[in-house]
Short mmCIF file of C-alpha atoms in Angstrom, two decimals:
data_model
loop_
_atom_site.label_atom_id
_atom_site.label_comp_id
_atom_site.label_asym_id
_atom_site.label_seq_id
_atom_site.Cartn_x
_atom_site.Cartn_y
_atom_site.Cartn_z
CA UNK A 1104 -18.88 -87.03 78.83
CA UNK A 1105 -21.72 -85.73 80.41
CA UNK A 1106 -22.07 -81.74 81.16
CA UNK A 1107 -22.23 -80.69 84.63
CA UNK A 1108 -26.00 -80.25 85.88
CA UNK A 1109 -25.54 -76.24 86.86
CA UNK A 1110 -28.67 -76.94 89.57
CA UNK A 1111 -26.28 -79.47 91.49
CA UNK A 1112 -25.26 -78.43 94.89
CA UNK A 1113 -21.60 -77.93 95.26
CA UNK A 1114 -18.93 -80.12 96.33
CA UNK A 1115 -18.48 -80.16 100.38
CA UNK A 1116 -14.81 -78.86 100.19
CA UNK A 1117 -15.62 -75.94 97.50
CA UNK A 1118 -15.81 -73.11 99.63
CA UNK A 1119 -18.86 -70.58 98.96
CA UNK A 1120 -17.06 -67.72 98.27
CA UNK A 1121 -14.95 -69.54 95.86
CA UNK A 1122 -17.87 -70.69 94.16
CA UNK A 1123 -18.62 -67.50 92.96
CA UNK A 1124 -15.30 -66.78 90.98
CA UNK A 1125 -14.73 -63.38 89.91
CA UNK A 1126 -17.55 -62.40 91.29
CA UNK A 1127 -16.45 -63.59 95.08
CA UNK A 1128 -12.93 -61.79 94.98
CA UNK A 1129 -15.35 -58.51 93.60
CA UNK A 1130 -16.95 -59.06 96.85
CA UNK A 1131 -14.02 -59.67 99.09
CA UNK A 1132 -12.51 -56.32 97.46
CA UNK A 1133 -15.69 -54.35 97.85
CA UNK A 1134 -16.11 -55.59 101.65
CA UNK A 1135 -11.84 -55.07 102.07
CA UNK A 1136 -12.15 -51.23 100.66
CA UNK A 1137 -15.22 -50.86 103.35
CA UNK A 1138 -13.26 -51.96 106.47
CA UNK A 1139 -10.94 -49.61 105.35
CA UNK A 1140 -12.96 -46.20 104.53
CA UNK A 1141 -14.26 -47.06 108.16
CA UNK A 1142 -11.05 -47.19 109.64
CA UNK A 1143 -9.77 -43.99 107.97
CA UNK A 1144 -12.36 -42.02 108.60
CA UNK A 1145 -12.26 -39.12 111.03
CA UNK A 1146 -13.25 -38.73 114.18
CA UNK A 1147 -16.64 -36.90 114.30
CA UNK A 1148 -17.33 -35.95 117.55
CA UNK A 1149 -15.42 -34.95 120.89
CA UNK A 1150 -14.66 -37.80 123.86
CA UNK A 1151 -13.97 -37.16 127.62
CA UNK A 1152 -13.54 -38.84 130.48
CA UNK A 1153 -15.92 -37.88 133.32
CA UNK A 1154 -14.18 -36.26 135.84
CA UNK A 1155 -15.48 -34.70 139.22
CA UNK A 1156 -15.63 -30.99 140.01
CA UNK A 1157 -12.37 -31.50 142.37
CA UNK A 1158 -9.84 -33.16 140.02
CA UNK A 1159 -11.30 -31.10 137.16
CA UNK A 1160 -10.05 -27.95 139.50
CA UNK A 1161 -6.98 -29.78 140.50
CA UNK A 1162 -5.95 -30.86 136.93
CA UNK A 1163 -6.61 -27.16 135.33
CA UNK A 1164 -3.86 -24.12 135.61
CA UNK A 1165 -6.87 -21.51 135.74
CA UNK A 1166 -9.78 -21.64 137.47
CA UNK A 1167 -12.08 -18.32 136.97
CA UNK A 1168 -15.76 -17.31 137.18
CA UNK A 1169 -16.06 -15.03 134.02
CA UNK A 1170 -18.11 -13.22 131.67
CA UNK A 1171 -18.12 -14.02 127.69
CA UNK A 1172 -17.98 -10.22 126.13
CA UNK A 1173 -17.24 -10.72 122.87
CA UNK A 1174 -15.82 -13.67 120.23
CA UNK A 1175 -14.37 -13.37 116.86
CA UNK A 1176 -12.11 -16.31 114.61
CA UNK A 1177 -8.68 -15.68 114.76
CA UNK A 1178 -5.34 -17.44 113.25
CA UNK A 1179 -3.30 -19.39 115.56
CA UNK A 1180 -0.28 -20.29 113.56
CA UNK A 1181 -0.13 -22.97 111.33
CA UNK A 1182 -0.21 -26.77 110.80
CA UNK A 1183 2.27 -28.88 109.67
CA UNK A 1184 1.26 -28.90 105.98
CA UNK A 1185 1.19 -24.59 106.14
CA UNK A 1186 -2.63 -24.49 106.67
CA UNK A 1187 -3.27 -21.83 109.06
CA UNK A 1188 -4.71 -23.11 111.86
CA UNK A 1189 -8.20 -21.39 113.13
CA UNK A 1190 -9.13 -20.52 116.85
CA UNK A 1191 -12.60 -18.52 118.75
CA UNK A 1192 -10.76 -16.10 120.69
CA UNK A 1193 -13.50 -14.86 123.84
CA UNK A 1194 -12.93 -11.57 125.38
CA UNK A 1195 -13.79 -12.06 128.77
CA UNK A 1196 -14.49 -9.87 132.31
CA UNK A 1197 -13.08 -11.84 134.74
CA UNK A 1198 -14.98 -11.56 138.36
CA UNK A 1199 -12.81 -14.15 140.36
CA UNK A 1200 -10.00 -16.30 140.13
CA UNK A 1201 -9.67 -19.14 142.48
CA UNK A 1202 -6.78 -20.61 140.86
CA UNK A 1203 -4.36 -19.28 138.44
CA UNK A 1204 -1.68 -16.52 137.77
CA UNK A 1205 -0.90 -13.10 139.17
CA UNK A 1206 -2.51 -11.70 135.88
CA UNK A 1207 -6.07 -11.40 135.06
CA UNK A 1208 -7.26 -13.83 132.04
CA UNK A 1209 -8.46 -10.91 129.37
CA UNK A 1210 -8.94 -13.78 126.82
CA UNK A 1211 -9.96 -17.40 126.02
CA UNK A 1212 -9.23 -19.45 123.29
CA UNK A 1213 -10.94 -22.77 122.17
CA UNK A 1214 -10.86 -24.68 119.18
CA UNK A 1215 -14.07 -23.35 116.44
CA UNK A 1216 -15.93 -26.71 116.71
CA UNK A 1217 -17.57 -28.84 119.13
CA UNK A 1218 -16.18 -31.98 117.01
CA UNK A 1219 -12.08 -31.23 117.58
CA UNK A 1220 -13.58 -30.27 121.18
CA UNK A 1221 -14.27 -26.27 120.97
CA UNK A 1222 -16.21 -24.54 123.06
CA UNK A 1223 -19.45 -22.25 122.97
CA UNK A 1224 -19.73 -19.11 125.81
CA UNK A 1225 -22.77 -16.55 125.27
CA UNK A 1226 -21.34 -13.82 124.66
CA UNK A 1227 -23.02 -10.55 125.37
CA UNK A 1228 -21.55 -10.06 129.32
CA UNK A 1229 -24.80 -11.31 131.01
CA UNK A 1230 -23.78 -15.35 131.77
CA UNK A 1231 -21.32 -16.24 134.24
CA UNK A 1232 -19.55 -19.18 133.88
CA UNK A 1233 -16.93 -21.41 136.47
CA UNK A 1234 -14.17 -21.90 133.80
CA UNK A 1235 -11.47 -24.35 134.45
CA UNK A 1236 -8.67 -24.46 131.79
CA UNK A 1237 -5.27 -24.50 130.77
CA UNK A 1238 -2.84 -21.14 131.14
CA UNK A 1239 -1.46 -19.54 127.74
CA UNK A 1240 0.33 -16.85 129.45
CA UNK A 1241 -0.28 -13.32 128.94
CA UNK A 1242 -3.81 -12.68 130.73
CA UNK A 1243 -4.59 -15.99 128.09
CA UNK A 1244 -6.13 -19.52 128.56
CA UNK A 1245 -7.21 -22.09 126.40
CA UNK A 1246 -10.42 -24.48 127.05
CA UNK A 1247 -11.99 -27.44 125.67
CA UNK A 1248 -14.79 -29.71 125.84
CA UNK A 1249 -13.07 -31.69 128.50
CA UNK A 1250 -12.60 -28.82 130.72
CA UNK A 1251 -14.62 -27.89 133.98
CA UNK A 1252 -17.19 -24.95 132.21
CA UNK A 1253 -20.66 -24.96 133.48
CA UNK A 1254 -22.82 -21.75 133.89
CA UNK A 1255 -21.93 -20.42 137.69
CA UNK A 1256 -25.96 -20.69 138.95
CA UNK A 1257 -26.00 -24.57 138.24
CA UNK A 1258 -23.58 -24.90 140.99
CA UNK A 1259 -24.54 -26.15 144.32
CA UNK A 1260 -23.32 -23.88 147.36
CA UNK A 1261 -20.81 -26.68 148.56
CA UNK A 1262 -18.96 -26.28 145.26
CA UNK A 1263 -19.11 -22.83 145.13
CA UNK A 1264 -17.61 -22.36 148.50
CA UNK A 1265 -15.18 -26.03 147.92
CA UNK A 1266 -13.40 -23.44 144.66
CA UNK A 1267 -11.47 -21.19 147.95
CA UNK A 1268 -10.08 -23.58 149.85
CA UNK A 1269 -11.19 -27.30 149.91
CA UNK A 1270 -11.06 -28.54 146.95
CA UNK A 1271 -6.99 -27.48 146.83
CA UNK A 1272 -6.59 -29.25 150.49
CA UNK A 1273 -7.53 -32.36 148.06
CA UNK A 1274 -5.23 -32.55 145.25
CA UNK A 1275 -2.67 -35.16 146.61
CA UNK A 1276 -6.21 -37.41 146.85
CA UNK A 1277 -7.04 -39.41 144.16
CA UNK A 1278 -10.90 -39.64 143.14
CA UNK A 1279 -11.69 -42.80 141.17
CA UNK A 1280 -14.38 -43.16 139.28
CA UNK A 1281 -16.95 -45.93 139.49
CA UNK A 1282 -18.23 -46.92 136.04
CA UNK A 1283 -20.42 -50.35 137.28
CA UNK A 1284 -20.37 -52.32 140.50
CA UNK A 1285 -18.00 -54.06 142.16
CA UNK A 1286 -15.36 -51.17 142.31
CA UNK A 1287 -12.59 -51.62 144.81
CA UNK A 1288 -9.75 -48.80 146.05
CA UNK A 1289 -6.42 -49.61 145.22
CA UNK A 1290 -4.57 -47.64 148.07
CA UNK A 1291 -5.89 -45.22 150.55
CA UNK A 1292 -5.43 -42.22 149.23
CA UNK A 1293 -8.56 -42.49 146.69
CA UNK A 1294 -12.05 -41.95 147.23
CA UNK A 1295 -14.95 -44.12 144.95
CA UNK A 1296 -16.77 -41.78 143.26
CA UNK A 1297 -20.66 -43.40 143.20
CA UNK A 1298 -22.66 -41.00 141.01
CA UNK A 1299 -22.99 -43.02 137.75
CA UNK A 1300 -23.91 -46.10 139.78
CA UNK A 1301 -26.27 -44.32 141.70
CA UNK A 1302 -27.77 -41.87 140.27
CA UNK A 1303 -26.75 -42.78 136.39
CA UNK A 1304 -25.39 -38.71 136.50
CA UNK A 1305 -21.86 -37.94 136.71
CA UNK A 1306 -23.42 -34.56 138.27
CA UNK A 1307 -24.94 -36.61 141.16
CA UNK A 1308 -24.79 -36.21 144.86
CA UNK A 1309 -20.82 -36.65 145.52
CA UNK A 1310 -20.40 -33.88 142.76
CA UNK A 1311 -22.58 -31.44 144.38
CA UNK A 1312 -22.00 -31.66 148.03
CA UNK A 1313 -18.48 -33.56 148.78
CA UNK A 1314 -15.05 -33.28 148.59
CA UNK A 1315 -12.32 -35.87 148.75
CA UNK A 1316 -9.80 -34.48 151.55
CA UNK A 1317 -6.37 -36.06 152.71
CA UNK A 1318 -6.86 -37.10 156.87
CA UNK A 1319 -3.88 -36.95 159.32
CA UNK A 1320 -2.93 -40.47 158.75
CA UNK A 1321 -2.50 -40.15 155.06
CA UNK A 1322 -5.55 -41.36 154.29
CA UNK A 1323 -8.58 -39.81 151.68
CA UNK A 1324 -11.80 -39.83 152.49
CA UNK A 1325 -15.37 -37.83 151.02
CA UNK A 1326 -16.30 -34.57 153.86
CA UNK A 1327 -19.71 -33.18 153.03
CA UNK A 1328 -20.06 -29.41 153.99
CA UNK A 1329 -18.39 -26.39 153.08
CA UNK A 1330 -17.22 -25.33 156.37
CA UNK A 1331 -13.41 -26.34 157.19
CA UNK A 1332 -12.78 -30.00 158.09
CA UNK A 1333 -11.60 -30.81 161.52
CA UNK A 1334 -8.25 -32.60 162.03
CA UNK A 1335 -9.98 -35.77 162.34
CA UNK A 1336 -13.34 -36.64 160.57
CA UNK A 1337 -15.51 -39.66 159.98
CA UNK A 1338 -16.36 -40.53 155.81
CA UNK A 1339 -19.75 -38.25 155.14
CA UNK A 1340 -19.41 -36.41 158.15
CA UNK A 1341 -21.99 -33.33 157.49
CA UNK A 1342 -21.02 -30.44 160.50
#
């Protein structure tokens, strides 16, 4: 019989792979193991949600303008395998607290990387800072990434004032965020939040200067200004 020509293209129903014997399931392993490193491997960095200044105030326990005085590592307990588990404590000087218990915070703790979501202060008692975070008891609080902390001057004067009073009046308002247009209300208690379609900033225009306050009917609506609302506004009403 005549020996197969090995230059002759292969049979329609011989799949390529297959072709290549031992060498094809090598391949299928090597390309199998790869999905799977990629799959196991660890998360690298930190991901949040955008939120504006007012939920991030109404979601948080605290809400403080402080000082970072001093940071060291300390243990936090451990993990489930007995590893102890590390934390930045911060030393603070509180100046203010808009929202938050009886007790000054003395001390905030955040996680010692940016990649499980930790967070950096200056230390040294010369930076203020709007903190929003979650309440450890004690005088203690612990932050993260996802939390409200920007340095106090890069607030407008609407949000600085909105921290005593307004942004609380709109807590039972939900603000929804629109990621691309069309973006539609589902009931009327929420207010579109625009920046990232306008502006391409989640720190935009609505995040500086409004607020998304409950009317008499039930309704929400965005109030520019700091000044009290009146009982019954118009949407962007500027007094």
């Amino acid at each position: 019989s005549q020996a197969p020509d090995p230059a002759a293209p292969l049979p329609a129903h011989v799949p390529p792979v297959a072709a290549f014997g031992r060498r094809g399931r090598t391949l299928r392993l090597a390309l199998g193991l790869l999905l799977l490193a990629t799959l196991l491997r660890p998360a690298d960095a930190c991901s949040c949600s955008p939120v504006h200044p007012q939920q991030a105030f109404c979601n948080a326990d605290v809400v403080i303008r402080a000082k970072a005085v001093s940071e060291k590592e300390v243990d936090s307990g451990n993990d489930i395998y007995g590893n102890p588990i590390k934390r930045i404590q911060y030393e603070i000087k509180q100046i203010k607290m808009f929202k938050g218990p009886e007790k000054d915070i003395e001390f905030i703790y955040t996680a010692p990387s940016s990649a499980v979501c930790g967070v950096s202060l200056d230390v040294g008692g010369k930076k203020e800072y709007l903190i929003a975070g979650k309440a450890e008891g004690d005088g203690k609080m612990h932050i993260t990434l996802c939390d409200f902390i920007v340095p106090w001057d890069t607030l407008s004067t609407t949000q600085k004032k909105s921290l005593n009073h307004r942004y609380q009046m709109g807590c039972e308002c939900k603000i929804t965020r629109c990621p691309m247009i069309p973006c539609y209300i589902s009931s009327p208690d929420e207010c579109l939040w625009m920046d990232w379609v306008t502006e391409k900033n989640i720190n935009g225009h609505q995040a500086k200067f409004f607020a998304c306050i409950k009317r008499s009917d039930g309704s929400c609506a965005w109030y520019r200004g700091a000044a009290p609302p009146k009982q019954e506004f118009l949407d962007i009403e500027d007094p």
